[in-house]
């Protein structure tokens, strides 16, 4: 969410009515999240000036660990320097820390492609935004789940109950520090996650949803602490419930 919001912001800056705007003091502390969107807190160090040049050799974009040769345009300006400076700063301050970690396994190669392409400046802001929107579409639609074994059949559903909230086993990247609370596309994906975790014996889809509309699923190491809830359904591993009366 943070990275996508940042890319949308940089897309606007690259195509603003004033021309391509560069943030000269590009630091994480210069941004805040407001209603799920990233905002710049200080525009004092923004500029629309593109570096003047006479030849391509005048257009080297230098960073502490990398340098990038750019083209000198026919009007004597370093082509796309403002846009590329913003994009590489987004890569080194945000993408490298946030993109590799919390996505479903099937989407990680796509995020790695974005990371590598922006880190080498092979993507401009237009290509970067399209790549992010593709990942978001796959994530929200559940299309990344295709060609996976169906595991929900290995679970018994118990309608009208939910589990007592409390501390349980932890997992990454959980929305709760007390247990294992993850976003899922459906009960089928939740079943796949539960089946992949040795501690998990049951799960419930909660009424809470993430910014993409995906429900949060709570995974538990037991299923015995149940309380009535007409809006809930508990899913219990058949192997965990065998020999027990529900």
mmCIF file of C-alpha atoms in Angstrom, residues 85-176:
data_model
loop_
_atom_site.group_PDB
_atom_site.id
_atom_site.type_symbol
_atom_site.label_atom_id
_atom_site.label_comp_id
_atom_site.label_asym_id
_atom_site.label_seq_id
_atom_site.Cartn_x
_atom_site.Cartn_y
_atom_site.Cartn_z
ATOM 1 C CA UNK A 85 16.012 10.719 -9.442
ATOM 2 C CA UNK A 86 12.655 10.419 -7.662
ATOM 3 C CA UNK A 87 12.237 6.819 -8.772
ATOM 4 C CA UNK A 88 15.657 5.637 -7.646
ATOM 5 C CA UNK A 89 15.169 7.335 -4.280
ATOM 6 C CA UNK A 90 11.842 5.508 -3.959
ATOM 7 C CA UNK A 91 13.727 2.285 -4.696
ATOM 8 C CA UNK A 92 16.465 2.811 -2.135
ATOM 9 C CA UNK A 93 14.378 4.298 0.694
ATOM 10 C CA UNK A 94 11.103 2.378 0.308
ATOM 11 C CA UNK A 95 11.044 -0.500 -2.187
ATOM 12 C CA UNK A 96 14.126 -2.327 -0.886
ATOM 13 C CA UNK A 97 12.696 -2.397 2.653
ATOM 14 C CA UNK A 98 9.012 -3.022 1.962
ATOM 15 C CA UNK A 99 8.519 -4.980 -1.270
ATOM 16 C CA UNK A 100 10.332 -8.288 -0.611
ATOM 17 C CA UNK A 101 8.637 -9.286 2.621
ATOM 18 C CA UNK A 102 4.875 -9.574 3.027
ATOM 19 C CA UNK A 103 3.385 -10.538 -0.353
ATOM 20 C CA UNK A 104 1.990 -14.008 -1.141
ATOM 21 C CA UNK A 105 4.694 -16.301 -2.525
ATOM 22 C CA UNK A 106 3.163 -16.345 -6.035
ATOM 23 C CA UNK A 107 3.470 -12.549 -6.321
ATOM 24 C CA UNK A 108 7.026 -12.193 -5.006
ATOM 25 C CA UNK A 109 8.696 -12.779 -8.409
ATOM 26 C CA UNK A 110 6.675 -9.889 -9.875
ATOM 27 C CA UNK A 111 7.700 -7.623 -7.008
ATOM 28 C CA UNK A 112 11.317 -8.734 -7.433
ATOM 29 C CA UNK A 113 11.083 -7.697 -11.092
ATOM 30 C CA UNK A 114 9.860 -4.248 -10.047
ATOM 31 C CA UNK A 115 12.623 -4.011 -7.461
ATOM 32 C CA UNK A 116 15.357 -4.964 -9.940
ATOM 33 C CA UNK A 117 13.992 -2.788 -12.767
ATOM 34 C CA UNK A 118 13.717 0.335 -10.622
ATOM 35 C CA UNK A 119 17.071 -0.359 -8.973
ATOM 36 C CA UNK A 120 18.687 -0.364 -12.438
ATOM 37 C CA UNK A 121 16.400 2.410 -13.708
ATOM 38 C CA UNK A 122 15.233 0.164 -16.552
ATOM 39 C CA UNK A 123 11.678 1.229 -15.687
ATOM 40 C CA UNK A 124 10.426 4.783 -15.822
ATOM 41 C CA UNK A 125 7.537 5.900 -13.638
ATOM 42 C CA UNK A 126 4.908 4.912 -16.249
ATOM 43 C CA UNK A 127 6.175 1.317 -16.444
ATOM 44 C CA UNK A 128 6.551 1.142 -12.673
ATOM 45 C CA UNK A 129 2.956 2.225 -12.075
ATOM 46 C CA UNK A 130 1.658 -0.297 -14.640
ATOM 47 C CA UNK A 131 3.663 -3.067 -12.980
ATOM 48 C CA UNK A 132 2.292 -2.190 -9.532
ATOM 49 C CA UNK A 133 -1.277 -2.036 -10.837
ATOM 50 C CA UNK A 134 -0.848 -5.479 -12.409
ATOM 51 C CA UNK A 135 0.277 -6.928 -9.070
ATOM 52 C CA UNK A 136 -2.613 -5.191 -7.289
ATOM 53 C CA UNK A 137 -5.116 -6.646 -9.778
ATOM 54 C CA UNK A 138 -3.752 -10.163 -9.286
ATOM 55 C CA UNK A 139 -3.789 -9.673 -5.517
ATOM 56 C CA UNK A 140 -7.351 -8.349 -5.273
ATOM 57 C CA UNK A 141 -8.839 -10.757 -7.823
ATOM 58 C CA UNK A 142 -7.172 -13.873 -6.438
ATOM 59 C CA UNK A 143 -5.872 -14.812 -9.905
ATOM 60 C CA UNK A 144 -2.477 -15.583 -8.374
ATOM 61 C CA UNK A 145 -4.118 -18.594 -6.682
ATOM 62 C CA UNK A 146 -4.742 -20.485 -9.920
ATOM 63 C CA UNK A 147 -3.370 -24.018 -10.355
ATOM 64 C CA UNK A 148 -3.114 -24.684 -6.640
ATOM 65 C CA UNK A 149 -4.465 -27.797 -4.908
ATOM 66 C CA UNK A 150 -7.867 -27.341 -3.263
ATOM 67 C CA UNK A 151 -7.496 -27.961 0.471
ATOM 68 C CA UNK A 152 -10.740 -26.625 1.940
ATOM 69 C CA UNK A 153 -12.210 -30.126 1.568
ATOM 70 C CA UNK A 154 -9.841 -31.179 4.374
ATOM 71 C CA UNK A 155 -11.724 -28.906 6.802
ATOM 72 C CA UNK A 156 -15.052 -29.136 8.589
ATOM 73 C CA UNK A 157 -17.028 -25.889 8.705
ATOM 74 C CA UNK A 158 -18.912 -25.092 11.890
ATOM 75 C CA UNK A 159 -21.410 -22.278 11.343
ATOM 76 C CA UNK A 160 -22.660 -20.029 14.120
ATOM 77 C CA UNK A 161 -19.478 -20.112 16.189
ATOM 78 C CA UNK A 162 -16.181 -18.311 16.499
ATOM 79 C CA UNK A 163 -13.108 -18.892 18.591
ATOM 80 C CA UNK A 164 -12.378 -17.009 21.791
ATOM 81 C CA UNK A 165 -9.921 -14.214 21.054
ATOM 82 C CA UNK A 166 -6.588 -14.486 22.814
ATOM 83 C CA UNK A 167 -2.880 -15.041 22.406
ATOM 84 C CA UNK A 168 -1.894 -17.996 20.242
ATOM 85 C CA UNK A 169 1.008 -18.982 18.024
ATOM 86 C CA UNK A 170 2.568 -16.194 15.971
ATOM 87 C CA UNK A 171 3.314 -16.035 12.245
ATOM 88 C CA UNK A 172 4.742 -13.599 9.726
ATOM 89 C CA UNK A 173 3.471 -11.140 8.578
ATOM 90 C CA UNK A 174 0.658 -11.055 11.138
ATOM 91 C CA UNK A 175 -1.682 -8.096 11.584
ATOM 92 C CA UNK A 176 -1.704 -8.912 15.319
#
